[in-house]
Amino acid sequence: MKKSVLFFLIVQILAVACVQSAKAIDAAPLTANSVRPAPALKEGIEARMKAIAARPAGERIAIWAESFVGTPYDTDPLGAYVSCSKIVCDELVDCMYLVFRSAELGLSRTPQEAEERALDLRFRTHGRLEGGKVANYDERFEYGEDMVFSGKWGANITAGLGKTAAMPGSRGRSSVGYIPKDELLKFENYGKLQDGDIIFFLKDPSRRVVGEIVGHLGIISLGDCSIKLIHASGSKSSKGKPGGGIVKEVDLIQYLKDMKFVGALVTRFQ
């Protein structure tokens, strides 16, 4: 067998092993030991900020997202941070809070700066504190698509990833350009993703409940042998039914293949 052919086979075997390993980790049962505490102590946050200060913004965002892996899912329908009128609520995390907090920490040099940044990034307008609590969470971003089109959440790089399509919009937006699932699954397209990219997954328009275009969101992290998606995977409590879940790091390609969403939007902080 020629060396080039042997090398190709080895690379393919390693790639498959990496994906299978990622799937096995994602499917592993949740135990008490697998739940890792979030970076709740300000001293720990400040030390980590100093340690990664020289890295690009995207890498810093991905590192902070990784620190939440294993954190229990926030089952509060509004979000615990909203119900408690807090900026920092790292013990329980839903998909929007994970993205909020990871970006705020990744783009800041001190814990205080991250909290100040939150008053801008989380709101359609601007957050306001009264007596140490957020007084206007009713003006927060509640729809992921509003984050994308606000310009606050980095550049919308979707069109640069591959061939886009259009789907019907909602809430005053006539249509939305996005990258379809099959297009994003092409190596030449998903290979353009970088650490810290924010990916917004779009629902089939027929499955919208309250006009929402985006059904889920997460953060890209480049692994050793695959591209990872870090996301808060779970369900909210409703009608007496308890919710549950956890923050996971999974293989992006496998997630795209299995997901019910039809495509995505992607933003990037430069």
XYZ file of N, CA and C in Angstrom:
810
model
N 0.851 -1.199 0.000
C 0.000 0.000 0.000
C 0.889 1.252 0.000
N 0.590 2.187 -0.842
C 1.387 3.394 -0.906
C 1.235 4.201 0.374
N 2.313 4.946 0.732
C 2.300 5.726 1.976
C 1.187 6.764 1.979
N 0.943 7.383 0.809
C -0.090 8.426 0.740
C -1.466 7.860 1.041
N -1.746 6.644 0.535
C -3.037 6.003 0.783
C -3.159 5.626 2.246
N -2.072 5.081 2.815
C -2.070 4.708 4.231
C -2.305 5.910 5.120
N -1.633 7.017 4.783
C -1.808 8.238 5.565
C -3.255 8.714 5.516
N -3.866 8.657 4.322
C -5.257 9.089 4.159
C -6.190 8.246 5.032
N -5.951 6.929 5.045
C -6.805 6.041 5.850
C -6.662 6.324 7.327
N -5.435 6.592 7.763
C -5.203 6.903 9.183
C -5.939 8.173 9.581
N -5.861 9.197 8.722
C -6.544 10.462 9.001
C -8.045 10.249 9.114
N -8.623 9.434 8.206
C -10.054 9.176 8.228
C -10.463 8.444 9.496
N -9.652 7.458 9.907
C -9.955 6.704 11.128
C -9.917 7.610 12.350
N -8.907 8.483 12.417
C -8.802 9.405 13.540
C -9.974 10.369 13.583
N -10.409 10.846 12.409
C -11.542 11.785 12.360
C -12.810 11.136 12.872
N -13.042 9.887 12.441
C -14.230 9.166 12.908
C -14.164 8.935 14.408
N -12.977 8.585 14.902
C -12.813 8.342 16.339
C -13.095 9.586 17.141
N -12.650 10.744 16.624
C -12.897 12.004 17.336
C -14.378 12.290 17.433
N -15.116 12.113 16.332
C -16.553 12.375 16.326
C -17.276 11.422 17.261
N -16.896 10.123 17.216
C -17.550 9.141 18.076
C -17.284 9.429 19.535
N -16.060 9.879 19.828
C -15.733 10.233 21.207
C -16.574 11.386 21.688
N -16.749 12.406 20.815
C -17.575 13.559 21.181
C -19.012 13.144 21.421
N -19.531 12.238 20.568
C -20.905 11.775 20.735
C -21.069 10.993 22.034
N -20.056 10.176 22.362
C -20.133 9.381 23.579
C -20.151 10.264 24.812
N -19.332 11.333 24.783
C -19.311 12.253 25.914
C -20.649 12.933 26.064
N -21.226 13.364 24.916
C -22.504 14.058 24.953
C -23.619 13.153 25.461
N -23.522 11.858 25.168
C -24.578 10.933 25.544
C -24.398 10.358 26.936
N -23.257 10.635 27.570
C -22.989 10.055 28.884
C -24.017 10.521 29.902
N -24.443 9.652 30.815
C -25.437 10.040 31.806
C -24.899 11.103 32.759
N -25.758 11.993 33.171
C -25.391 13.072 34.069
C -25.284 12.547 35.491
N -24.161 12.818 36.139
C -23.970 12.431 37.535
C -23.590 13.663 38.333
N -23.592 13.502 39.651
C -23.238 14.630 40.512
C -21.830 15.124 40.203
N -20.921 14.198 39.876
C -19.548 14.581 39.597
C -19.393 15.291 38.261
N -20.362 15.121 37.363
C -20.239 15.728 36.040
C -20.725 17.171 36.024
N -21.386 17.624 37.078
C -21.856 19.001 37.154
C -20.753 19.869 37.726
N -20.189 20.736 36.874
C -19.105 21.586 37.307
C -19.645 22.959 37.639
N -19.180 23.563 38.730
C -19.664 24.895 39.090
C -19.226 25.933 38.069
N -20.085 26.918 37.842
C -19.738 28.020 36.950
C -18.740 28.931 37.649
N -18.077 29.824 36.881
C -17.081 30.721 37.482
C -17.749 31.838 38.272
N -18.332 31.493 39.418
C -19.165 32.439 40.144
C -18.358 33.426 40.988
N -17.157 33.048 41.441
C -16.380 33.920 42.304
C -15.648 34.977 41.498
N -15.792 36.213 41.898
C -15.161 37.299 41.152
C -13.649 37.154 41.120
N -13.068 36.619 42.212
C -11.618 36.442 42.232
C -11.181 35.484 41.122
N -11.948 34.396 40.933
C -11.620 33.441 39.883
C -11.781 34.038 38.511
N -12.799 34.834 38.320
C -13.033 35.477 37.030
C -11.899 36.442 36.702
N -11.499 37.239 37.677
C -10.450 38.233 37.433
C -9.123 37.563 37.086
N -8.808 36.468 37.773
C -7.559 35.755 37.502
C -7.564 35.170 36.101
N -8.692 34.607 35.685
C -8.767 34.027 34.349
C -8.693 35.125 33.289
N -9.334 36.247 33.537
C -9.267 37.355 32.581
C -7.827 37.774 32.321
N -7.035 37.850 33.380
C -5.638 38.236 33.236
C -4.854 37.174 32.467
N -5.163 35.913 32.729
C -4.427 34.815 32.108
C -4.652 34.734 30.600
N -5.827 35.140 30.133
C -6.149 34.999 28.701
C -6.247 36.345 27.989
N -5.795 37.406 28.646
C -5.974 38.764 28.114
C -5.345 38.957 26.741
N -4.248 38.262 26.451
C -3.545 38.471 25.187
C -4.162 37.707 24.024
N -5.109 36.861 24.280
C -5.701 36.058 23.205
C -6.742 36.875 22.431
N -7.037 36.486 21.197
C -8.067 37.195 20.419
C -9.427 37.113 21.109
N -10.288 38.064 20.810
C -11.601 38.141 21.466
C -12.401 36.862 21.288
N -12.379 36.300 20.083
C -13.143 35.077 19.833
C -12.688 33.927 20.714
N -11.385 33.777 20.875
C -10.865 32.715 21.735
C -11.295 32.937 23.180
N -11.255 34.176 23.625
C -11.658 34.475 25.010
C -13.129 34.128 25.226
N -13.970 34.456 24.250
C -15.396 34.130 24.359
C -15.586 32.624 24.447
N -14.881 31.877 23.596
C -15.003 30.413 23.610
C -14.512 29.822 24.925
N -13.440 30.375 25.471
C -12.909 29.887 26.752
C -13.928 30.088 27.866
N -14.569 31.237 27.874
C -15.577 31.471 28.912
C -16.783 30.568 28.725
N -17.166 30.348 27.477
C -18.281 29.425 27.236
C -17.934 28.028 27.749
N -16.704 27.587 27.502
C -16.262 26.264 27.963
C -16.319 26.152 29.479
N -16.090 27.267 30.168
C -16.092 27.223 31.633
C -17.473 26.937 32.204
N -18.515 27.114 31.380
C -19.874 26.841 31.837
C -20.328 25.410 31.546
N -19.525 24.646 30.816
C -19.914 23.268 30.504
C -20.121 22.489 31.806
N -21.270 21.827 31.903
C -21.613 21.103 33.121
C -22.512 21.882 34.060
N -22.753 23.164 33.765
C -23.626 23.982 34.605
C -25.086 23.603 34.361
N -25.885 23.458 35.410
C -27.300 23.095 35.231
C -28.068 24.131 34.405
N -29.035 23.633 33.664
C -29.871 24.479 32.812
C -30.845 25.298 33.653
N -31.068 26.529 33.245
C -32.008 27.418 33.920
C -33.423 27.141 33.411
N -34.258 26.552 34.250
C -35.606 26.150 33.827
C -36.658 27.245 34.032
N -36.272 28.359 34.623
C -37.205 29.474 34.809
C -37.654 29.971 33.430
N -38.952 30.012 33.144
C -39.423 30.440 31.817
C -38.905 31.810 31.393
N -38.755 32.720 32.340
C -38.224 34.044 32.023
C -36.704 34.061 31.995
N -36.097 33.169 32.758
C -34.663 33.210 33.011
C -34.459 33.675 34.430
N -33.682 32.945 35.198
C -33.478 33.298 36.607
C -32.896 34.695 36.757
N -32.018 35.072 35.841
C -31.406 36.403 35.918
C -32.450 37.503 35.745
N -33.471 37.228 34.934
C -34.544 38.205 34.735
C -35.456 38.234 35.955
N -35.867 37.073 36.423
C -36.765 36.999 37.575
C -36.154 37.630 38.821
N -34.822 37.498 38.960
C -34.128 38.046 40.128
C -33.561 39.444 39.863
N -33.766 39.948 38.654
C -33.268 41.277 38.268
C -31.764 41.417 38.463
N -31.026 40.345 38.136
C -29.579 40.337 38.317
C -28.856 40.395 36.975
N -27.619 40.872 37.021
C -26.743 40.750 35.860
C -26.018 39.418 35.914
N -25.451 39.115 37.077
C -24.689 37.874 37.241
C -25.552 36.830 37.939
N -25.761 35.717 37.238
C -26.556 34.609 37.773
C -25.985 33.321 37.170
N -24.723 33.034 37.511
C -23.958 31.998 36.813
C -24.260 30.571 37.246
N -25.088 30.395 38.271
C -25.333 29.041 38.778
C -26.301 28.254 37.897
N -27.165 28.950 37.169
C -28.140 28.327 36.273
C -28.096 29.068 34.950
N -28.063 28.335 33.841
C -27.786 28.953 32.546
C -28.736 28.436 31.469
N -29.386 29.351 30.732
C -30.109 28.943 29.523
C -29.301 29.401 28.312
N -29.793 29.113 27.114
C -28.965 29.350 25.933
C -28.661 30.834 25.724
N -29.611 31.704 26.044
C -29.377 33.125 25.834
C -28.416 33.680 26.883
N -28.589 33.278 28.139
C -27.684 33.759 29.182
C -26.265 33.278 28.926
N -26.103 32.042 28.459
C -24.769 31.521 28.159
C -24.057 32.411 27.146
N -24.758 32.787 26.092
C -24.169 33.648 25.075
C -23.929 35.049 25.631
N -24.915 35.589 26.337
C -24.751 36.904 26.969
C -23.467 36.943 27.798
N -23.402 36.055 28.761
C -22.343 36.112 29.777
C -20.972 35.781 29.182
N -20.902 34.804 28.290
C -19.618 34.441 27.693
C -19.036 35.601 26.883
N -19.889 36.280 26.125
C -19.423 37.418 25.333
C -19.028 38.581 26.232
N -19.836 38.850 27.235
C -19.527 39.965 28.150
C -18.188 39.751 28.841
N -17.945 38.539 29.310
C -16.673 38.233 29.969
C -15.522 38.245 28.973
N -15.749 37.681 27.792
C -14.692 37.598 26.798
C -14.262 38.935 26.234
N -15.162 39.898 26.230
C -14.863 41.206 25.667
C -14.386 42.211 26.713
N -14.268 41.772 27.950
C -13.943 42.682 29.052
C -12.618 42.323 29.709
N -12.052 43.280 30.422
C -10.771 43.090 31.112
C -10.928 42.921 32.618
N -12.078 43.301 33.136
C -12.337 43.157 34.567
C -13.782 42.683 34.760
N -14.094 42.066 35.905
C -15.487 41.669 36.172
C -16.446 42.851 36.151
N -15.967 43.987 36.626
C -16.827 45.175 36.643
C -17.152 45.642 35.222
N -16.148 45.590 34.345
C -16.380 45.980 32.959
C -17.388 45.042 32.290
N -17.311 43.750 32.624
C -18.245 42.782 32.046
C -19.677 43.102 32.452
N -19.879 43.506 33.702
C -21.222 43.847 34.165
C -21.713 45.129 33.494
N -20.817 46.080 33.289
C -21.197 47.310 32.588
C -21.540 47.009 31.122
N -20.767 46.120 30.521
C -21.015 45.758 29.120
C -22.368 45.073 28.970
N -22.762 44.317 30.012
C -24.051 43.622 29.982
C -25.212 44.601 29.837
N -25.058 45.777 30.410
C -26.128 46.770 30.345
C -26.324 47.301 28.924
N -25.368 47.077 28.067
C -25.521 47.436 26.663
C -25.936 46.224 25.832
N -25.173 45.132 25.940
C -25.365 43.994 25.048
C -26.700 43.277 25.233
N -27.228 43.240 26.415
C -28.452 42.458 26.655
C -29.733 43.192 26.290
N -29.611 44.458 25.901
C -30.812 45.289 25.764
C -30.978 45.881 24.369
N -32.242 45.978 23.969
C -32.563 46.705 22.743
C -32.231 48.175 22.928
N -32.390 48.646 24.155
C -32.102 50.041 24.500
C -30.792 50.066 25.296
N -30.898 50.279 26.577
C -29.735 50.223 27.466
C -30.226 49.862 28.858
N -29.519 48.952 29.510
C -29.930 48.520 30.840
C -29.762 49.620 31.878
N -30.580 49.523 32.901
C -30.565 50.542 33.949
C -30.590 49.853 35.316
N -29.678 50.250 36.198
C -29.632 49.690 37.541
C -30.276 50.642 38.531
N -31.063 50.076 39.425
C -31.653 50.839 40.527
C -31.511 50.004 41.790
N -30.758 50.529 42.750
C -30.543 49.792 43.989
C -29.800 48.487 43.778
N -28.910 48.459 42.784
C -28.130 47.261 42.522
C -28.844 46.203 41.699
N -30.087 46.464 41.281
C -30.841 45.511 40.478
C -31.214 46.118 39.127
N -31.373 45.249 38.145
C -31.754 45.715 36.811
C -33.218 46.121 36.839
N -33.481 47.357 36.416
C -34.838 47.897 36.525
C -35.648 47.762 35.246
N -35.021 47.425 34.131
C -35.750 47.437 32.858
C -35.467 46.213 31.991
N -35.527 45.033 32.580
C -35.323 43.824 31.776
C -36.439 43.616 30.745
N -37.530 44.386 30.867
C -38.573 44.292 29.848
C -38.090 44.861 28.507
N -36.940 45.536 28.506
C -36.360 46.088 27.285
C -35.194 45.229 26.782
N -35.060 44.021 27.327
C -33.957 43.138 26.934
C -34.235 42.508 25.574
N -33.223 41.887 25.007
C -33.414 41.065 23.821
C -34.138 39.784 24.243
N -35.296 39.549 23.658
C -36.038 38.315 23.911
C -36.013 37.397 22.700
N -35.690 37.937 21.541
C -35.633 37.170 20.299
C -34.197 37.191 19.775
N -33.667 36.010 19.465
C -32.302 35.925 18.983
C -32.059 36.717 17.719
N -33.051 36.742 16.821
C -32.867 37.472 15.563
C -32.683 38.972 15.801
N -33.288 39.493 16.876
C -33.112 40.908 17.191
C -31.663 41.197 17.599
N -31.029 40.239 18.246
C -29.610 40.376 18.580
C -28.781 40.496 17.308
N -29.047 39.615 16.356
C -28.284 39.602 15.098
C -28.402 40.931 14.376
N -29.625 41.408 14.205
C -29.857 42.579 13.369
C -29.667 43.904 14.110
N -29.400 43.843 15.419
C -29.141 45.070 16.176
C -27.762 45.635 15.882
N -26.837 44.783 15.450
C -25.458 45.218 15.249
C -24.627 45.171 16.510
N -25.267 44.946 17.653
C -24.526 44.902 18.919
C -23.749 43.603 19.081
N -24.173 42.557 18.374
C -23.623 41.228 18.602
C -22.651 40.800 17.517
N -21.850 41.760 17.081
C -20.824 41.474 16.087
C -21.363 41.551 14.671
N -20.465 41.305 13.710
C -20.843 41.351 12.300
C -21.607 40.096 11.918
N -22.647 40.268 11.112
C -23.394 39.135 10.587
C -22.589 38.560 9.414
N -21.926 37.426 9.644
C -21.029 36.857 8.629
C -21.694 35.731 7.830
N -22.984 35.562 8.000
C -23.696 34.437 7.387
C -23.455 34.337 5.884
N -23.563 35.458 5.185
C -23.433 35.437 3.723
C -22.037 35.031 3.274
N -21.049 35.210 4.127
C -19.687 34.841 3.781
C -19.355 33.386 4.015
N -20.278 32.644 4.606
C -20.027 31.240 4.904
C -20.376 30.315 3.743
N -21.338 30.703 2.920
C -21.775 29.841 1.833
C -23.025 30.397 1.173
N -23.634 29.596 0.338
C -24.828 30.011 -0.397
C -26.002 30.166 0.561
N -26.625 31.317 0.542
C -27.739 31.587 1.447
C -29.085 31.409 0.757
N -30.114 31.343 1.573
C -31.498 31.268 1.088
C -32.306 32.277 1.893
N -33.572 32.440 1.543
C -34.445 33.361 2.260
C -35.638 32.601 2.822
N -36.059 33.011 4.004
C -37.271 32.455 4.591
C -38.168 33.601 5.020
N -39.474 33.361 5.176
C -40.372 34.415 5.615
C -39.945 34.962 6.975
N -40.055 36.275 7.136
C -39.734 36.898 8.404
C -40.943 36.922 9.322
N -40.878 37.760 10.329
C -42.003 37.943 11.248
C -41.774 39.221 12.037
N -42.791 39.661 12.750
C -42.707 40.858 13.603
C -42.134 42.057 12.836
N -42.670 42.290 11.645
C -42.283 43.461 10.866
C -41.134 43.245 9.908
N -40.516 42.057 9.922
C -39.424 41.768 9.000
C -39.968 40.862 7.899
N -39.873 41.281 6.643
C -40.513 40.541 5.552
C -39.827 39.211 5.262
N -38.506 39.181 5.315
C -37.777 37.948 5.040
C -36.435 37.978 5.755
N -35.834 36.795 5.853
C -34.541 36.672 6.524
C -33.634 35.800 5.663
N -32.437 36.297 5.370
C -31.451 35.502 4.665
C -30.682 34.648 5.661
N -30.460 33.383 5.318
C -29.794 32.466 6.247
C -29.033 31.418 5.465
N -28.182 30.673 6.129
C -27.488 29.564 5.482
C -28.206 28.272 5.845
N -28.723 27.561 4.843
C -29.461 26.330 5.114
C -28.569 25.258 5.743
N -29.199 24.358 6.433
C -28.503 23.260 7.116
C -27.577 22.498 6.168
N -28.070 22.089 5.000
C -27.269 21.295 4.070
C -26.054 22.065 3.568
N -26.212 23.370 3.423
C -25.109 24.202 2.955
C -24.044 24.344 4.045
N -24.491 24.508 5.275
C -23.552 24.660 6.385
C -22.783 23.367 6.656
N -23.347 22.245 6.264
C -22.702 20.953 6.477
C -21.559 20.687 5.493
N -21.362 21.560 4.515
C -20.252 21.397 3.577
C -18.959 21.863 4.237
N -17.907 21.062 4.083
C -16.634 21.362 4.747
C -16.128 22.756 4.409
N -16.239 23.143 3.133
C -15.713 24.448 2.734
C -16.459 25.603 3.391
N -17.631 25.319 3.968
C -18.404 26.359 4.641
C -18.219 26.319 6.157
N -18.424 25.159 6.766
C -18.251 25.119 8.224
C -16.783 25.297 8.611
N -15.871 25.043 7.669
C -14.450 25.253 7.936
C -14.081 26.719 8.113
N -14.988 27.621 7.770
C -14.734 29.058 7.933
C -15.081 29.559 9.334
N -15.734 28.725 10.123
C -16.119 29.146 11.464
C -14.895 29.309 12.353
N -14.992 30.231 13.316
C -13.878 30.519 14.212
C -14.322 30.459 15.669
N -13.330 30.365 16.548
C -13.613 30.418 17.985
C -14.453 31.647 18.320
N -15.475 31.444 19.142
C -16.261 32.566 19.633
C -17.364 33.024 18.711
N -17.469 32.437 17.508
C -18.602 32.780 16.645
C -19.897 32.404 17.356
N -20.906 33.227 17.185
C -22.209 32.962 17.796
C -23.140 32.450 16.707
N -23.686 31.273 16.922
C -24.538 30.647 15.913
C -25.977 30.621 16.403
N -26.862 31.138 15.574
C -28.288 31.241 15.877
C -29.027 30.257 14.970
N -29.688 29.288 15.550
C -30.372 28.254 14.779
C -31.809 28.673 14.486
N -32.218 28.541 13.212
C -33.521 29.026 12.766
C -34.556 27.907 12.696
N -35.729 28.222 13.178
C -36.833 27.265 13.165
C -37.510 27.234 11.786
N -38.105 26.113 11.493
C -39.007 26.043 10.348
C -40.144 27.027 10.620
N -40.453 27.925 9.677
C -41.509 28.913 9.925
C -42.832 28.308 10.401
N -43.132 27.089 9.985
C -44.387 26.459 10.393
C -44.399 26.066 11.863
N -43.224 26.085 12.504
C -43.127 25.676 13.894
C -42.998 26.858 14.861
N -43.104 28.068 14.333
C -43.027 29.245 15.197
C -44.231 29.306 16.132
N -43.995 29.773 17.342
C -45.065 29.854 18.346
C -45.475 31.306 18.596
N -44.491 32.167 18.818
C -44.774 33.579 19.085
C -44.004 34.473 18.103
N -43.902 34.018 16.871
C -43.218 34.798 15.848
C -41.710 34.694 15.877
N -41.176 33.803 16.680
C -39.721 33.693 16.812
C -39.108 33.056 15.570
N -38.036 33.638 15.090
C -37.295 33.110 13.950
C -36.170 32.202 14.443
N -35.456 32.660 15.451
C -34.378 31.875 16.061
C -34.951 31.006 17.173
N -34.592 29.717 17.141
C -35.092 28.807 18.163
C -34.055 28.407 19.191
N -32.771 28.673 18.914
C -31.703 28.258 19.829
C -30.431 28.980 19.419
N -29.487 29.091 20.329
C -28.209 29.708 20.007
C -27.092 29.134 20.860
N -25.873 29.258 20.369
C -24.727 28.730 21.075
C -23.450 29.371 20.564
N -22.318 28.835 21.002
C -21.007 29.417 20.705
C -20.097 28.357 20.109
N -19.347 28.759 19.087
C -18.417 27.853 18.409
C -17.081 27.816 19.149
N -16.530 26.606 19.267
C -15.204 26.417 19.852
C -14.455 25.419 18.978
N -13.251 25.768 18.568
C -12.474 24.881 17.718
C -11.744 23.852 18.577
N -12.124 22.586 18.441
C -11.494 21.520 19.200
C -10.243 21.006 18.517
N -9.603 20.012 19.130
C -8.379 19.454 18.579
C -8.626 18.721 17.262
N -9.781 18.074 17.149
C -10.028 17.276 15.939
C -11.416 17.513 15.358
N -12.142 18.484 15.870
C -13.457 18.805 15.321
C -13.880 20.188 15.783
N -14.941 20.681 15.171
C -15.510 21.968 15.579
C -16.605 21.685 16.597
N -16.542 22.385 17.716
C -17.478 22.147 18.806
C -18.555 23.223 18.869
N -19.700 22.816 19.368
C -20.774 23.736 19.708
C -20.954 23.682 21.213
N -20.879 24.833 21.862
C -21.158 24.918 23.293
C -22.522 25.561 23.433
N -23.451 24.849 24.053
C -24.811 25.380 24.169
C -25.480 24.867 25.438
N -26.436 25.638 25.919
C -27.240 25.221 27.066
C -28.397 24.394 26.525
N -28.328 23.102 26.752
C -29.309 22.162 26.208
C -30.303 21.779 27.294
N -31.571 22.090 27.076
C -32.561 21.744 28.090
C -33.933 22.260 27.752
N -34.818 22.195 28.730
C -36.196 22.659 28.547
C -36.624 23.468 29.753
N -37.514 24.408 29.516
C -38.049 25.243 30.577
C -39.200 24.523 31.291
N -39.401 24.873 32.528
C -40.551 24.341 33.265
C -41.830 24.971 32.710
N -42.897 24.170 32.586
C -44.156 24.701 32.074
C -45.331 23.840 32.513
N -46.450 24.478 32.889
C -47.694 23.799 33.228
C -47.492 22.640 34.208
N -46.713 22.926 35.232
C -46.493 21.913 36.254
C -45.430 20.899 35.909
N -44.911 20.944 34.682
C -43.868 20.002 34.276
C -42.495 20.607 34.557
N -41.667 19.895 35.327
C -40.326 20.429 35.597
C -39.450 20.344 34.357
N -38.646 21.365 34.153
C -37.692 21.338 33.058
C -36.371 20.755 33.532
N -35.363 20.880 32.717
C -34.050 20.373 33.098
C -33.097 20.391 31.936
N -31.832 20.164 32.232
C -30.816 20.134 31.199
C -29.473 20.553 31.754
N -28.544 20.818 30.846
C -27.177 21.127 31.249
C -26.463 21.810 30.095
N -25.407 22.552 30.392
C -24.579 23.140 29.340
C -23.647 22.059 28.810
N -23.638 21.892 27.472
C -22.861 20.826 26.841
C -21.896 21.384 25.795
N -20.842 20.613 25.558
C -19.958 20.846 24.427
C -20.080 19.624 23.525
N -20.571 19.824 22.306
C -20.842 18.700 21.405
C -20.176 18.937 20.055
N -20.082 17.871 19.283
C -19.552 17.971 17.931
C -20.555 18.730 17.048
N -20.122 19.834 16.461
C -21.032 20.672 15.682
C -21.618 19.927 14.487
N -20.801 19.185 13.774
C -21.280 18.527 12.564
C -22.367 17.512 12.900
N -22.154 16.741 13.942
C -23.177 15.776 14.338
C -24.441 16.485 14.789
N -24.286 17.606 15.498
C -25.456 18.381 15.933
C -26.241 18.885 14.719
N -25.529 19.402 13.726
C -26.205 19.895 12.522
C -26.966 18.779 11.816
N -26.370 17.606 11.748
C -27.026 16.480 11.088
C -28.305 16.066 11.807
N -28.272 16.123 13.130
C -29.400 15.629 13.940
C -30.465 16.669 14.249
N -30.126 17.948 14.095
C -31.015 18.997 14.607
C -32.286 19.126 13.778
N -33.309 19.695 14.421
C -34.592 19.942 13.760
C -34.623 21.316 13.098
N -33.630 22.153 13.374
C -33.601 23.498 12.801
C -33.227 23.440 11.319
N -33.675 24.446 10.562
C -33.496 24.411 9.111
C -32.232 25.118 8.616
N -31.601 25.871 9.492
C -30.412 26.595 9.093
C -29.942 27.507 10.210
N -29.107 28.491 9.854
C -28.513 29.311 10.903
C -28.133 30.695 10.406
N -27.940 31.577 11.363
C -27.289 32.858 11.193
C -26.039 32.817 12.074
N -24.983 33.510 11.668
C -23.746 33.499 12.461
C -23.214 34.917 12.563
N -22.841 35.312 13.788
C -22.220 36.618 13.988
C -20.837 36.424 14.600
N -20.016 37.446 14.431
C -18.635 37.380 14.938
C -18.181 38.743 15.442
N -17.650 38.753 16.655
C -17.012 39.953 17.183
C -15.623 40.049 16.575
N -15.297 41.195 15.983
C -13.999 41.368 15.324
C -12.948 41.782 16.339
